[in-house]
Short mmCIF file of C-alpha atoms in Angstrom, two decimals:
data_model
loop_
_atom_site.label_atom_id
_atom_site.label_comp_id
_atom_site.label_asym_id
_atom_site.label_seq_id
_atom_site.Cartn_x
_atom_site.Cartn_y
_atom_site.Cartn_z
CA MET A 163 55.37 -36.12 25.65
CA SER A 164 53.12 -33.28 24.82
CA GLU A 165 54.46 -30.35 22.95
CA PRO A 166 55.33 -27.22 24.96
CA GLN A 167 52.67 -24.55 24.62
CA ASP A 168 53.61 -21.15 23.26
CA PRO A 169 53.27 -18.46 25.69
CA ILE A 170 50.36 -16.16 25.57
CA ARG A 171 51.52 -12.87 24.00
CA VAL A 172 50.07 -9.96 25.98
CA ALA A 173 49.99 -6.25 24.99
CA ILE A 174 49.39 -3.54 27.46
CA ALA A 175 47.54 -0.35 26.50
CA ASP A 176 47.24 2.36 29.14
CA ASP A 177 48.08 6.14 29.17
CA GLN A 178 49.38 5.90 32.66
CA GLU A 179 53.02 4.75 32.86
CA LEU A 180 52.57 3.50 36.52
CA MET A 181 49.65 1.31 35.49
CA ARG A 182 51.65 -0.09 32.41
CA SER A 183 54.64 -0.83 34.74
CA ALA A 184 52.41 -2.62 37.35
CA LEU A 185 50.71 -4.72 34.56
CA ARG A 186 54.06 -5.45 32.88
CA MET A 187 55.54 -6.84 36.06
CA MET A 188 52.42 -8.97 36.55
CA VAL A 189 52.80 -10.37 33.00
CA GLU A 190 56.48 -11.00 33.28
CA THR A 191 56.15 -13.07 36.42
CA GLN A 192 54.02 -15.60 34.73
CA PRO A 193 55.79 -18.39 32.85
CA ASP A 194 52.97 -18.86 30.38
CA LEU A 195 52.69 -15.22 29.49
CA GLU A 196 54.97 -13.06 27.40
CA LEU A 197 54.86 -9.26 26.88
CA ALA A 198 54.24 -8.34 23.30
CA GLY A 199 54.50 -4.63 23.83
CA GLU A 200 53.14 -1.42 25.38
CA ALA A 201 50.97 1.41 24.05
CA ALA A 202 50.04 4.70 25.63
CA ASP A 203 46.85 5.23 23.56
CA GLY A 204 44.48 3.57 21.27
CA HIS A 205 46.54 4.48 18.10
CA GLU A 206 49.68 2.84 19.49
CA ALA A 207 47.63 -0.23 20.55
CA LEU A 208 46.24 -0.56 17.08
CA ALA A 209 49.72 -0.15 15.50
CA LEU A 210 51.13 -2.78 17.92
CA VAL A 211 48.58 -5.37 16.99
CA ARG A 212 49.05 -4.75 13.26
CA THR A 213 52.81 -5.29 13.43
CA LYS A 214 53.25 -8.06 16.04
CA ARG A 215 51.57 -11.25 17.09
CA VAL A 216 49.31 -10.30 20.03
CA ASP A 217 47.02 -12.88 21.68
CA VAL A 218 45.48 -10.61 24.39
CA VAL A 219 45.31 -6.84 24.82
CA LEU A 220 44.83 -5.44 28.32
CA MET A 221 42.97 -2.28 27.24
CA ASP A 222 42.44 0.88 29.32
CA LEU A 223 39.24 2.43 28.06
CA ARG A 224 40.00 6.19 28.90
CA MET A 225 42.95 7.12 26.77
CA PRO A 226 43.82 10.25 24.71
CA ARG A 227 43.66 10.49 20.82
CA LEU A 228 41.87 7.03 20.26
CA ASP A 229 40.02 5.73 23.32
CA GLY A 230 40.04 2.13 24.31
CA ILE A 231 36.55 1.35 22.97
CA GLN A 232 37.28 2.69 19.58
CA ALA A 233 40.59 0.78 19.67
CA THR A 234 38.90 -2.42 20.76
CA ALA A 235 36.37 -2.18 17.81
CA ALA A 236 39.24 -1.76 15.43
CA ILE A 237 41.31 -4.43 16.71
CA THR A 238 38.62 -7.05 16.97
CA GLY A 239 37.44 -6.05 13.51
CA GLU A 240 40.90 -6.49 11.91
CA ARG A 241 42.28 -9.28 14.06
CA PRO A 242 39.34 -11.55 15.28
CA ALA A 243 41.79 -13.97 16.88
CA THR A 244 43.12 -11.19 19.25
CA ARG A 245 41.04 -10.93 22.48
CA VAL A 246 40.74 -7.77 24.50
CA VAL A 247 40.33 -7.44 28.29
CA ALA A 248 39.00 -4.02 29.08
CA LEU A 249 40.25 -2.43 32.19
CA THR A 250 38.82 0.66 33.91
CA THR A 251 38.61 2.42 37.18
CA PHE A 252 34.98 3.04 36.59
CA ASP A 253 32.36 0.26 37.01
CA LEU A 254 29.82 2.19 34.85
CA ASP A 255 27.42 1.20 32.10
CA ASP A 256 28.91 3.94 29.92
CA TYR A 257 32.16 2.02 29.69
CA ALA A 258 31.16 -1.73 30.13
CA PHE A 259 28.50 -1.95 27.48
CA PRO A 260 30.13 -0.07 24.67
CA ALA A 261 33.28 -2.15 25.40
CA ILE A 262 31.49 -5.41 25.17
CA ARG A 263 29.69 -4.41 22.00
CA ALA A 264 32.98 -3.30 20.49
CA GLY A 265 34.17 -6.80 20.90
CA ALA A 266 35.92 -7.03 24.37
CA SER A 267 35.91 -10.62 25.75
CA GLY A 268 36.63 -9.31 29.32
CA PHE A 269 35.83 -6.33 31.49
CA LEU A 270 37.48 -5.80 34.86
CA LEU A 271 38.16 -3.05 37.23
CA LYS A 272 41.77 -1.91 37.56
CA ASP A 273 41.63 -2.66 41.37
CA ALA A 274 41.06 -6.31 40.58
CA ARG A 275 43.64 -8.61 42.18
CA ALA A 276 46.59 -9.59 39.93
CA GLU A 277 45.52 -13.18 40.03
CA GLU A 278 42.08 -12.10 38.64
CA ILE A 279 43.68 -10.21 35.75
CA VAL A 280 46.09 -13.14 34.92
CA ASP A 281 43.16 -15.60 35.08
CA ALA A 282 41.29 -13.36 32.79
CA ILE A 283 44.15 -13.33 30.19
CA ARG A 284 44.12 -17.07 30.15
CA THR A 285 40.36 -17.48 30.07
CA VAL A 286 39.71 -15.11 27.19
CA HIS A 287 42.75 -16.59 25.27
CA ALA A 288 40.90 -19.99 25.65
CA GLY A 289 37.91 -18.45 24.05
CA HIS A 290 35.71 -17.54 26.98
CA ALA A 291 34.49 -14.37 28.50
CA VAL A 292 35.28 -12.70 31.75
CA VAL A 293 33.19 -9.93 33.11
CA ALA A 294 33.07 -8.60 36.78
CA PRO A 295 30.18 -10.17 38.47
CA SER A 296 28.54 -6.75 39.28
CA THR A 297 28.90 -5.70 35.70
CA THR A 298 27.25 -8.98 34.35
CA ARG A 299 24.35 -8.45 36.49
CA ARG A 300 23.79 -4.84 35.35
CA LEU A 301 24.46 -5.88 31.73
CA LEU A 302 21.57 -8.34 31.92
CA GLU A 303 19.30 -5.70 33.46
CA HIS A 304 20.37 -3.14 30.83
CA VAL A 305 19.81 -5.29 27.75
CA ALA A 306 16.65 -6.78 29.13
CA THR A 307 14.99 -3.28 29.28
CA ALA A 308 16.40 -1.99 26.05
CA PRO A 309 14.14 -1.89 22.96
CA ALA A 310 14.07 -5.14 21.07
CA ALA A 311 15.71 -5.30 17.64
CA ASP A 312 13.52 -5.93 14.50
CA SER A 313 11.85 -9.24 14.33
CA GLY A 314 13.90 -10.33 11.30
CA ARG A 315 16.91 -10.66 13.59
CA ALA A 316 15.11 -13.13 15.94
CA ALA A 317 13.90 -15.04 12.86
CA ASP A 318 17.43 -15.43 11.50
CA ILE A 319 18.63 -16.77 14.89
CA ARG A 320 15.75 -19.24 15.03
CA ALA A 321 16.53 -20.44 11.47
CA ALA A 322 20.31 -20.87 12.18
CA LEU A 323 19.83 -22.95 15.35
CA THR A 324 18.34 -26.36 16.07
CA PRO A 325 15.67 -26.44 18.81
CA ARG A 326 18.06 -27.61 21.37
CA GLU A 327 20.64 -25.01 20.44
CA LEU A 328 17.98 -22.28 20.69
CA ASP A 329 17.02 -23.63 24.15
CA THR A 330 20.69 -23.46 25.10
CA LEU A 331 21.01 -19.90 23.98
CA LEU A 332 17.91 -18.86 25.98
CA GLU A 333 19.47 -20.61 28.99
CA MET A 334 22.81 -18.82 28.34
CA ALA A 335 20.77 -15.65 28.66
CA THR A 336 20.32 -16.25 32.39
CA GLY A 337 24.05 -15.68 32.85
CA ASP A 338 24.46 -19.11 34.47
CA SER A 339 27.43 -21.27 33.96
CA ASN A 340 27.49 -24.49 31.91
CA ALA A 341 27.28 -26.50 35.18
CA GLU A 342 24.28 -24.67 36.39
CA ILE A 343 22.50 -25.00 33.03
CA ALA A 344 23.29 -28.65 32.83
CA ARG A 345 21.65 -29.28 36.29
CA ARG A 346 18.60 -27.31 35.26
CA ILE A 347 17.86 -28.98 32.01
CA HIS A 348 19.20 -32.51 33.03
CA LEU A 349 21.98 -32.75 30.62
CA SER A 350 25.65 -33.52 31.13
CA GLU A 351 27.97 -30.47 31.35
CA ALA A 352 29.96 -31.70 28.35
CA THR A 353 26.67 -31.81 26.28
CA VAL A 354 25.86 -28.26 27.21
CA LYS A 355 29.37 -27.04 26.47
CA THR A 356 29.04 -28.70 22.90
CA HIS A 357 25.70 -26.92 22.43
CA VAL A 358 27.19 -23.62 23.58
CA GLY A 359 29.97 -24.13 21.10
CA HIS A 360 27.58 -24.76 18.34
CA VAL A 361 25.50 -21.56 19.17
CA LEU A 362 28.60 -19.34 19.14
CA ALA A 363 29.94 -20.77 15.93
CA LYS A 364 26.65 -20.60 14.04
CA LEU A 365 25.82 -17.13 15.10
CA GLY A 366 29.40 -15.83 14.63
CA LEU A 367 29.80 -14.75 18.24
CA ARG A 368 33.02 -14.38 20.19
CA ASP A 369 31.79 -15.63 23.53
CA ARG A 370 28.86 -16.18 25.67
CA VAL A 371 28.55 -12.57 26.81
CA GLN A 372 27.94 -11.50 23.26
CA ALA A 373 25.35 -14.36 23.00
CA VAL A 374 23.49 -13.02 25.95
CA VAL A 375 23.39 -9.56 24.59
CA LEU A 376 22.09 -10.89 21.26
CA ALA A 377 19.34 -13.02 22.85
CA TYR A 378 18.07 -9.89 24.69
CA GLU A 379 18.39 -7.42 21.85
CA ALA A 380 16.71 -9.73 19.45
CA GLY A 381 13.72 -10.05 21.63
CA LEU A 382 14.19 -13.77 22.17
CA VAL A 383 14.27 -13.80 25.94
CA GLY A 384 10.79 -14.41 27.36
CA HIS A 385 9.54 -15.52 23.93
CA ARG A 386 10.17 -19.22 23.87
CA SER A 387 7.18 -20.14 21.63
#
């Protein structure tokens, strides 16, 4: 028999008590989730993560004293194993892009269905990223038109990856899934998944969303030579 899995410990950070209550009930109805605590602002969220084991934080981005973006940066810097799902009522670049750069592994609107939020918790805990489709599309458009970073960054990436891994990174920059990439480059989905894992590990990235941002910002996309 397989050993029972420990529940995923979830912290809720939101300055609105009604929202915290709704998220708390959502977490407590899931047998594989466990409430680790609640916070009304970024300082409380950071203190909670520092004193308790927290696997995933549901993080409101607009909070007093210390906002969710600053709290996300502090948490992911101090506790790399803790994942953050950013929640906001605003599907705006001003919130999505800084949250992802701060280390959030997920970005969802607060009006997402409960099942979507629960699935996002499980997905980021497993090491993957979750971003609302509309945000993903605009994220790609945003970083594609941003000024490229210095050429040394691209050279470092090329030096760190094998040719196949570099190709995989460029394919990831399309925003497509492993299955879609596998069909396009005629490899098995398992092989693509392995290459993706190597890319993330070698570049020290948390998930594929960060890989996409890096590929664009380093000026690699569109420069396959």
